Short mmCIF file of C-alpha atoms and ligand atoms in Angstrom, two decimals:
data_model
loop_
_atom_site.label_atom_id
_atom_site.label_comp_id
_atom_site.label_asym_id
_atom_site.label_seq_id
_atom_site.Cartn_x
_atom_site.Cartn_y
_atom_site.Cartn_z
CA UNK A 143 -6.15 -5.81 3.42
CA UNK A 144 -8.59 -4.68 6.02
CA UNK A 145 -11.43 -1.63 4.85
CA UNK A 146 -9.00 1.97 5.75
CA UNK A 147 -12.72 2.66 7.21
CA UNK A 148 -12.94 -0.49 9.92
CA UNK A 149 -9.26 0.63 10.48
CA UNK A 150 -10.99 3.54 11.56
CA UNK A 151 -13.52 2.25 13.80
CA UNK A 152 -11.41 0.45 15.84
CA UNK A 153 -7.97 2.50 16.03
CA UNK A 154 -8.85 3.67 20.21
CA UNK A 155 -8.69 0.03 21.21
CA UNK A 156 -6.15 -0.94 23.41
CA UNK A 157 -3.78 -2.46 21.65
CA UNK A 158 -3.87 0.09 18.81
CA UNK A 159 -2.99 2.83 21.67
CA UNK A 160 0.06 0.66 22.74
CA UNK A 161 1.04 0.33 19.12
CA UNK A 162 0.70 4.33 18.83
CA UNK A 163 2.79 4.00 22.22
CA UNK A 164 5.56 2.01 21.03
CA UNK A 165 6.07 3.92 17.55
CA UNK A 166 5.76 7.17 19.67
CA UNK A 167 9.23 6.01 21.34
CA UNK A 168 10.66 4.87 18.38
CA UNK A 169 9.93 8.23 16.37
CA UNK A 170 11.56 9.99 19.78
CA UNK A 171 14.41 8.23 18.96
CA UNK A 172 14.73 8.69 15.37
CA UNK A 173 14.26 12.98 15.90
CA UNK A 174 17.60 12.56 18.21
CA UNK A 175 19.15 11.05 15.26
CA UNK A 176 17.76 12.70 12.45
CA UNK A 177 15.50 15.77 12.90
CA UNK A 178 15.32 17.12 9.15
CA UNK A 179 12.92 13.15 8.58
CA UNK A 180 10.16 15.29 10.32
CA UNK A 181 7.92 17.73 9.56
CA UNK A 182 5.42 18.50 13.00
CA UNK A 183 2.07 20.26 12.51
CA UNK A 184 0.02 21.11 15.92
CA UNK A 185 -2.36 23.32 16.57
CA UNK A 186 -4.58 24.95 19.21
CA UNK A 187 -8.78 26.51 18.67
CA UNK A 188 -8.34 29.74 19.95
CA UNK A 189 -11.39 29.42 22.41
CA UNK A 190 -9.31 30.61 26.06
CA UNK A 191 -6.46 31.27 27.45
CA UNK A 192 -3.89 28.24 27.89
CA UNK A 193 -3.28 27.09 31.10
CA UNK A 194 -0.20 24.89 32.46
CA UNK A 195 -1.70 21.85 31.70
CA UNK A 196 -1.04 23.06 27.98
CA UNK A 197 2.26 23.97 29.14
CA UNK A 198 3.17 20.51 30.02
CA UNK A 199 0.66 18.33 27.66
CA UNK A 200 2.46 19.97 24.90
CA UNK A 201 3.77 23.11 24.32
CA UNK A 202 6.94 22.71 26.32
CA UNK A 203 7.62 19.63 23.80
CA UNK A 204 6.73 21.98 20.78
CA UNK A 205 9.27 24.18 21.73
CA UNK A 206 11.89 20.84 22.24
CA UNK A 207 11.20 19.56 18.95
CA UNK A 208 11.83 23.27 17.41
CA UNK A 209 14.58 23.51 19.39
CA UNK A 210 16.20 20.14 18.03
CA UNK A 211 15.77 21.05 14.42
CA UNK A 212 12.29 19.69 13.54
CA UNK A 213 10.54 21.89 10.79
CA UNK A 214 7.32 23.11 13.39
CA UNK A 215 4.16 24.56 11.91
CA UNK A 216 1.79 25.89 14.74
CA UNK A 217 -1.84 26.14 13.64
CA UNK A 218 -4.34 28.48 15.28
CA UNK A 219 -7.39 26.64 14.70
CA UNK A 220 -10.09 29.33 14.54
CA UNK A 221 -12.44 27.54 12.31
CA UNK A 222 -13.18 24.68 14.68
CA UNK A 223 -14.19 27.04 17.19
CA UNK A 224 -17.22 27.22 15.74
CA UNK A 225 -17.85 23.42 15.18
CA UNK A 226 -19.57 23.22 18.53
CA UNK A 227 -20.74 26.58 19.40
CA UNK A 228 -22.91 29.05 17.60
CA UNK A 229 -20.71 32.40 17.81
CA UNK A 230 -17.29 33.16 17.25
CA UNK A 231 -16.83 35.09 20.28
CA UNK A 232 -14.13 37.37 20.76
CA UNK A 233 -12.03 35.68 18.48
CA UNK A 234 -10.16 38.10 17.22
CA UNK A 235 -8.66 38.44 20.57
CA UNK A 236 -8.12 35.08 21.58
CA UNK A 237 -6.30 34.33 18.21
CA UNK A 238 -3.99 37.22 19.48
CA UNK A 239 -3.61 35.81 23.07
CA UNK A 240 -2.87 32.37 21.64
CA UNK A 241 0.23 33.83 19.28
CA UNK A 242 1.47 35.53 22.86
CA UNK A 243 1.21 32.43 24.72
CA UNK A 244 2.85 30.85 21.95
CA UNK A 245 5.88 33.61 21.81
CA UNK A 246 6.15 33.68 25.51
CA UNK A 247 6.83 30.01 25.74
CA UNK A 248 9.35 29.60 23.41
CA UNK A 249 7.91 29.38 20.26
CA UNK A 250 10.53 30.84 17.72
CA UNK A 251 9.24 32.29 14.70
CA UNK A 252 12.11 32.70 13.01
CA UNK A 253 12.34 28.71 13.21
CA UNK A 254 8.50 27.73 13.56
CA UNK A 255 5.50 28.87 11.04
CA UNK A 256 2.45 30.44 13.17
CA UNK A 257 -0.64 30.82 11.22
CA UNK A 258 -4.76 30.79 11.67
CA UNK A 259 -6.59 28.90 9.23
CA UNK A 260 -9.10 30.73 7.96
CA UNK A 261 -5.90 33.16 6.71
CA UNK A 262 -5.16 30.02 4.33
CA UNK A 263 -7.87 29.65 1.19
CA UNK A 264 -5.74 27.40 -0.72
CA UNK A 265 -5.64 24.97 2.81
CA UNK A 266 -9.76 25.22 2.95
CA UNK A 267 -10.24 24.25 -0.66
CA UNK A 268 -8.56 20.72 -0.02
CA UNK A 269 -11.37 20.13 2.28
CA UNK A 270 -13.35 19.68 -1.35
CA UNK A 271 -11.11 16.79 -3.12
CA UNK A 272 -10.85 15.86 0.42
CA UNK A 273 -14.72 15.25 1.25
CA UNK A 274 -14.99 13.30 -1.74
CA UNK A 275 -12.94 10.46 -0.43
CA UNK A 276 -14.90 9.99 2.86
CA UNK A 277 -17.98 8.21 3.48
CA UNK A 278 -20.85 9.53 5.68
CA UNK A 279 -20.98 6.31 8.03
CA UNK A 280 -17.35 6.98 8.40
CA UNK A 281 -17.80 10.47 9.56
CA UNK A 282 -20.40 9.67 11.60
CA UNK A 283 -18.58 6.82 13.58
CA UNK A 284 -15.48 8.78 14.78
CA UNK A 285 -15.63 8.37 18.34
CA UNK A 286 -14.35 11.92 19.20
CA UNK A 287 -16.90 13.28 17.30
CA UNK A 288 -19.35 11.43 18.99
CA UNK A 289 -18.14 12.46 22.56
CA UNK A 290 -17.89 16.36 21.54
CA UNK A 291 -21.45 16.01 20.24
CA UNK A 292 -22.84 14.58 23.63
CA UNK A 293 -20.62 17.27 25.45
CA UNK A 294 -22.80 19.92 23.45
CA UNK A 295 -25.95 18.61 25.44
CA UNK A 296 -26.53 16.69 22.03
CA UNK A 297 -27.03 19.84 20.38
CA UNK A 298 -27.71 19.41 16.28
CA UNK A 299 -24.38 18.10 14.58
CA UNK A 300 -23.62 20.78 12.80
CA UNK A 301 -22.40 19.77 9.17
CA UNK A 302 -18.73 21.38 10.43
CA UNK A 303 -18.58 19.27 13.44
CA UNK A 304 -19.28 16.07 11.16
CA UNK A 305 -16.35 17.20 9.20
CA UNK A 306 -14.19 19.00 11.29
CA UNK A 307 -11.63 15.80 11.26
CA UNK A 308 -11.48 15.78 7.32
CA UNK A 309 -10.46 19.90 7.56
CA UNK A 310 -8.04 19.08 10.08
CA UNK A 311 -6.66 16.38 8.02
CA UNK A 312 -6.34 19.57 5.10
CA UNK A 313 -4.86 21.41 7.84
CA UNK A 314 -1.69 18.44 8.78
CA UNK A 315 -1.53 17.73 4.22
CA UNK A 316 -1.35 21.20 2.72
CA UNK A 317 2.04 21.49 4.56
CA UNK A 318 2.32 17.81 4.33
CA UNK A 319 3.51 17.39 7.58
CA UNK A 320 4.21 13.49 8.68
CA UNK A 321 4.36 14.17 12.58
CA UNK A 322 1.35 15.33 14.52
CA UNK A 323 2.31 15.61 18.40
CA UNK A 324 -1.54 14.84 20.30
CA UNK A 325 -3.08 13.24 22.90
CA UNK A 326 -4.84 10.31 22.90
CA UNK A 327 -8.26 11.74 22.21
CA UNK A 328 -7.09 12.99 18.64
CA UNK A 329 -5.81 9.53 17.64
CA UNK A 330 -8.84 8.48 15.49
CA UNK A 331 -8.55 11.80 13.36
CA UNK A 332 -5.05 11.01 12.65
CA UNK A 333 -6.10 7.27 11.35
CA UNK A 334 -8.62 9.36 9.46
CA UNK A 335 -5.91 11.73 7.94
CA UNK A 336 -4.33 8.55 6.83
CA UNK A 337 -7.04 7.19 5.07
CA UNK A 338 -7.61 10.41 3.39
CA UNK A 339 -3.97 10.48 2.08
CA UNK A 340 -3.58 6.98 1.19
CA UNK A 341 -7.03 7.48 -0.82
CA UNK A 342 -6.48 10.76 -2.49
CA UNK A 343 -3.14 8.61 -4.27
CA UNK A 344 -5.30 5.73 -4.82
CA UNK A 345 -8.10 7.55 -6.70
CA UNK A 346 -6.69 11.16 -8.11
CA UNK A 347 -3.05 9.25 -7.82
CA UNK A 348 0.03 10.79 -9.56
CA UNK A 349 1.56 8.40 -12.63
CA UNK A 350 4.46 7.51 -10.13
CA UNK A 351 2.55 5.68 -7.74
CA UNK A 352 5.50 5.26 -5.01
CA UNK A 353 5.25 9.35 -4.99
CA UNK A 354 2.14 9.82 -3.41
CA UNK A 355 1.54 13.14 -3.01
CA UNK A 356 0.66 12.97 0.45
CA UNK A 357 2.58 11.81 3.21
CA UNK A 358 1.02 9.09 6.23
CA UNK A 359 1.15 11.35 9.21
CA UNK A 360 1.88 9.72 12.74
CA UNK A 361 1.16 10.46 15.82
CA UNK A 362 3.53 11.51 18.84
CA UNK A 363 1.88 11.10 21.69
CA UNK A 364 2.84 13.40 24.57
CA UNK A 365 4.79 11.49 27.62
CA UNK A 366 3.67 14.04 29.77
CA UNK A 367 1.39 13.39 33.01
CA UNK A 368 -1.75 14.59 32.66
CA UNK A 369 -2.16 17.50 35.18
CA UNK A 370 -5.32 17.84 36.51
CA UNK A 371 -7.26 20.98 37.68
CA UNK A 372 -7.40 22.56 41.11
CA UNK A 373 -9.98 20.61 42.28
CA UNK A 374 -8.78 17.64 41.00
CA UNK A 375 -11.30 17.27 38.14
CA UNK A 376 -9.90 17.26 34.15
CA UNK A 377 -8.00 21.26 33.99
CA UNK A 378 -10.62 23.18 32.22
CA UNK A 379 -11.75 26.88 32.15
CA UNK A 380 -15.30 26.06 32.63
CA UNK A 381 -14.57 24.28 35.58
CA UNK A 382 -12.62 27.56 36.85
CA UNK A 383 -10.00 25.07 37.81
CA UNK A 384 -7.10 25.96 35.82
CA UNK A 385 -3.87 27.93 36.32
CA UNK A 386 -3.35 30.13 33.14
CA UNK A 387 0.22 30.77 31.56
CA UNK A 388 -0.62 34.54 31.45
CA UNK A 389 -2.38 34.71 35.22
CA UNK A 390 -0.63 37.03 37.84
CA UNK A 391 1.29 35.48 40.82
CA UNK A 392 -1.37 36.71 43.35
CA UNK A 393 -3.75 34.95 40.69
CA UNK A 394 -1.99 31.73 41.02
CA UNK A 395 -1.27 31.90 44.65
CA UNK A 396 -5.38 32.16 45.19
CA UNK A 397 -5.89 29.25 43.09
CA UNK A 398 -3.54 27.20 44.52
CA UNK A 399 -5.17 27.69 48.40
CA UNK A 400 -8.34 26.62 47.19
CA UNK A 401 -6.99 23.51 45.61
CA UNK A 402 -8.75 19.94 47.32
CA UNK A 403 -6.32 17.88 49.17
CA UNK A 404 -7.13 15.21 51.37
CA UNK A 405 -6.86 14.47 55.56
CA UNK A 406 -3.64 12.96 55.74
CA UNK A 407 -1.02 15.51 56.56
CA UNK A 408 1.62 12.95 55.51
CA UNK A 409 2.44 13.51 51.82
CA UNK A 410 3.05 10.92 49.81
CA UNK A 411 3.15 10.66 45.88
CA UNK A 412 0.36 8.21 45.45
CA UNK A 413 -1.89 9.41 41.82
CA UNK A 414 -3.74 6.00 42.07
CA UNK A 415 -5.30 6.85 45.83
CA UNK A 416 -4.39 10.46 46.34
CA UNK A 417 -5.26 11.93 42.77
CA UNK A 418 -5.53 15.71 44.81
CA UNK A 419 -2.84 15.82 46.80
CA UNK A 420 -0.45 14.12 44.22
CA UNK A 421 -1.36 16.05 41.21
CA UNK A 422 -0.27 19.28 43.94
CA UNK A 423 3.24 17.32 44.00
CA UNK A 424 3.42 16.64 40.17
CA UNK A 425 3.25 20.31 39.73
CA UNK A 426 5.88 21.00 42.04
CA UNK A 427 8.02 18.18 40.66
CA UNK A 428 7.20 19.87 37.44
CA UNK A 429 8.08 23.63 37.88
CA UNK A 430 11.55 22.85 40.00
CA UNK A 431 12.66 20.15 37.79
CA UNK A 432 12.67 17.30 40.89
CA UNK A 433 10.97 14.01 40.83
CA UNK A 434 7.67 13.90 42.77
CA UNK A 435 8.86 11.46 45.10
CA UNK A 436 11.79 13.80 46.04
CA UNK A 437 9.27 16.76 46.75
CA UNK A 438 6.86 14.23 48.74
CA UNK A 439 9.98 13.70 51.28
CA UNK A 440 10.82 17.09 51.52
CA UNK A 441 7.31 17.98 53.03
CA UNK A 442 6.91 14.79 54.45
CA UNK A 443 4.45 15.33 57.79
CA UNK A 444 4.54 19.35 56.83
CA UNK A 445 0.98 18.59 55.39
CA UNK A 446 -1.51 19.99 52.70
CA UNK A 447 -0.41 23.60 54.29
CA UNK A 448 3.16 23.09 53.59
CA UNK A 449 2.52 21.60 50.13
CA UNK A 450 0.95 24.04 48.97
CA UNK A 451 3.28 27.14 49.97
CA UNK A 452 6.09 25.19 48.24
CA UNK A 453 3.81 24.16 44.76
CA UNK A 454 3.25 28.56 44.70
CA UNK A 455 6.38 29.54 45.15
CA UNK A 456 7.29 26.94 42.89
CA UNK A 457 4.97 27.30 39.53
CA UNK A 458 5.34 31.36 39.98
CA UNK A 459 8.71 31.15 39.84
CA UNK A 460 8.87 28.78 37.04
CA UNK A 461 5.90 30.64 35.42
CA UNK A 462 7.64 34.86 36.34
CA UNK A 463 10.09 34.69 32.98
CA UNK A 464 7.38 33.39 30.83
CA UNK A 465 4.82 35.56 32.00
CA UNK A 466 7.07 38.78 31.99
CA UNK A 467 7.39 37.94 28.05
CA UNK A 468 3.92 37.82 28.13
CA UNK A 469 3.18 41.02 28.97
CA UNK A 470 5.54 42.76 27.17
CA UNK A 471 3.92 41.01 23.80
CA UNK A 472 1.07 41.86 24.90
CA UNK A 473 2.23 45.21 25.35
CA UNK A 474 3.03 45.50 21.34
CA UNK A 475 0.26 44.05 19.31
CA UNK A 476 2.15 45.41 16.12
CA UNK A 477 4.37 42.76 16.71
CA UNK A 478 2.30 40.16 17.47
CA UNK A 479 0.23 41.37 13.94
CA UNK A 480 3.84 40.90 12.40
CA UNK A 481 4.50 37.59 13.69
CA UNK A 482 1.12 36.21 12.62
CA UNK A 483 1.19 37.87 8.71
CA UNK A 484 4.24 36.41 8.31
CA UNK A 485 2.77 32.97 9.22
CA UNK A 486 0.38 33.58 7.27
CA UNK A 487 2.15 34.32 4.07
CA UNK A 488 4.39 31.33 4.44
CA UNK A 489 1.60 29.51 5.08
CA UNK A 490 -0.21 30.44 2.00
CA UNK A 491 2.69 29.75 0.10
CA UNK A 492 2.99 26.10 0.88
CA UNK A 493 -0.59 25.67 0.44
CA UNK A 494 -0.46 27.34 -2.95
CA UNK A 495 1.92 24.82 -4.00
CA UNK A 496 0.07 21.71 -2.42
CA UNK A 497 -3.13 22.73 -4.29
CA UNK A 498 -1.08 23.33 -7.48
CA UNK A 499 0.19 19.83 -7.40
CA UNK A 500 -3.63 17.94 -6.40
CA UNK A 501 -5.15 20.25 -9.07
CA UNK A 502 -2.41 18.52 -11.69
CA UNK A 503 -3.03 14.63 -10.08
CA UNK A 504 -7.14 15.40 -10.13
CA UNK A 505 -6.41 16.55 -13.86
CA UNK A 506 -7.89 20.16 -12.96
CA UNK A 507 -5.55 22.37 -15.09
CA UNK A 508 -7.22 24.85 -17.62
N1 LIG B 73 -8.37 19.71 17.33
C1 LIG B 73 -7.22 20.33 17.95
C2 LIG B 73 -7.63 20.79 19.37
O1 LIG B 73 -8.79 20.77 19.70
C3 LIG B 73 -6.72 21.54 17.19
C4 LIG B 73 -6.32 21.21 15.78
C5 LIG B 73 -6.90 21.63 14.63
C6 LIG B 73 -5.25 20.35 15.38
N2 LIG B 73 -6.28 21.14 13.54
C7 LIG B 73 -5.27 20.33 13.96
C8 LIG B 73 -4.31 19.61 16.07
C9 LIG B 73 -4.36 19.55 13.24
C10 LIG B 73 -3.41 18.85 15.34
C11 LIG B 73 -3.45 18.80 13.94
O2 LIG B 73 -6.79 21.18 20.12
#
């Protein structure tokens, strides 16, 4: 069998993303069937608001595998905000405004577990065993790694940046979750969170060796279209391109008239030469439920004007429900302070028992 490390190194290669692909399909097919196989961990850093290109990477299909019966555990990640930065900002409030975006778009707590790490000691201390199994050249090669590290201006790597992918393989085990929805990008920690498992059995192993005491978590990879920003660059709030879940309408409206287009008033649903103007139609597609090609007709020669009238009136409306709930959570912090202690505790329960059982396999019991 082939090093878990070179595994590693080479699971963003083409053919490993169409494998991912392919078993992403087949899992989507086995949740219709059988929801109670999966257990789904995701999880957000708390470092800005979330904007609709959340809403349609993933959250919308968080709330669809919640709603079909998949156990859902929904991870504020405010350690790894400061993997790449030197202050936690104003954390406390963005962990808040992440648990409202959360509630506002569907996320159920009486069905799915919402929690902050740093809330979780028993989940931390697994980054120990955890470390142990893990080789510096490994940690060093992981390509996302490497491309956050560049987009710090090649800042220092931090020691938490290095290891940031073995702590968020802690945070997917201590709940032992076996389903990790992500995008591409996050693919190489999730062959890392393997390797992790697969060696924590191998080394600190149980007697029965065909109950490991982790599971292999796979990836679902979001079928979503990427949405791009206003100014049809990657959505992002340094870019001041992005439409946020809890922005007014007037908010949205403004952001929408500045959006780039291009000089042909046709419109046409073309993302290969038209990336502006089609990424304009996706979102209307998106937020009234047609295909793009169907809203491309309708505006036909009505041009860039016309477009963009209809892709406002269309992602406020879709957006006025949503934010409503918004602001009436953020209206009642109490709440919100409920919603996230309770998280909390049931998170700290099922990490309690995790470390219980990799203190007994490690022989750590005094
Ligand atoms: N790295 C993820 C992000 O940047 C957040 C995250 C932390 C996460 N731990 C995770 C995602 C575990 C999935 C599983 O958005």
């Amino acid at each position: 069998m082939k090093d878990a490390g070179e595994q590693l190194a080479h699971s963003t290669s083409s053919a490993s993303l169409r494998r991912s692909e392919e078993r992403s399909k087949q899992i989507e097919a086995e949740i219709d069937k059988d929801p109670s196989k999966f257990r789904v961990l995701t999880g957000d850093r708390p470092t800005g608001n979330l904007h609709i290109g959340h809403y349609f990477g993933s959250l919308a299909n968080r709330v669809e595998l919640q709603n079909k019966g998949v156990e859902t555990w929904v991870l504020v990640a405010d350690y790894q905000v400061i993997t790449d930065r030197d202050e936690t900002g104003p954390i406390r409030e963005r962990v808040y405004s992440l648990v409202a975006d959360y509630l506002a778009v569907g996320i159920d707590p009486a069905k799915s577990v919402i929690f902050n790490h740093s809330m979780v000691p028993a989940l931390n201390q697994l980054l120990l065993p955890f470390l142990s199994l893990v080789t510096e050249a490994e940690l060093l090669r992981n390509p996302t790694v490497k491309s956050e590290l560049e987009a710090t201006g090649n800042r220092a790597l931090s020691g938490l940046l290095l290891t940031y992918p073995v702590h968020q393989a802690a945070d997917i085990l201590f709940c032992k979750a076996n389903l990790v929805p992500v995008g591409k990008d996050q693919l190489p920690h999730l062959e890392q969170t393997r390797v992790v498992a697969r060696r924590f059995d191998e080394r600190y192993g149980r007697a029965v060796p065909e109950e490991p005491v982790f599971p292999q978590a796979e990836a679902l990879l979001s079928k979503a279209s990427l949405l791009l920003g206003m100014d049809g660059h990657k959505m992002s709030k340094s870019r001041g391109n992005t439409i946020e879940i809890g922005m007014s309408a007037d908010e949205t409206a403004k952001r929408i008239k500045k959006a780039v287009t291009d000089a042909d008033r046709h419109i046409t649903y073309d993302p290969e030469n038209r990336p502006e103007v089609s990424n304009l139609v996706l979102l209307a597609a998106l937020t009234s439920g047609r295909t793009p090609q169907e809203v491309a007709e309708e505006i036909g020669d009505g041009g860039a004007g016309q477009l963009k009238k209809l892709v406002t009136e269309s992602v406020n409306e879709f957006f006025a429900p949503i934010r409503a709930r918004r602001a009436e959570l953020a209206a009642n912090p109490d709440y919100l302070r409920e919603v996230l202690y309770a998280g909390i505790s049931k998170a700290n329960e099922r990490a309690d028992l995790t470390l219980d059982e990799v203190r007994q396999a490690m022989g750590m019991v005094y």
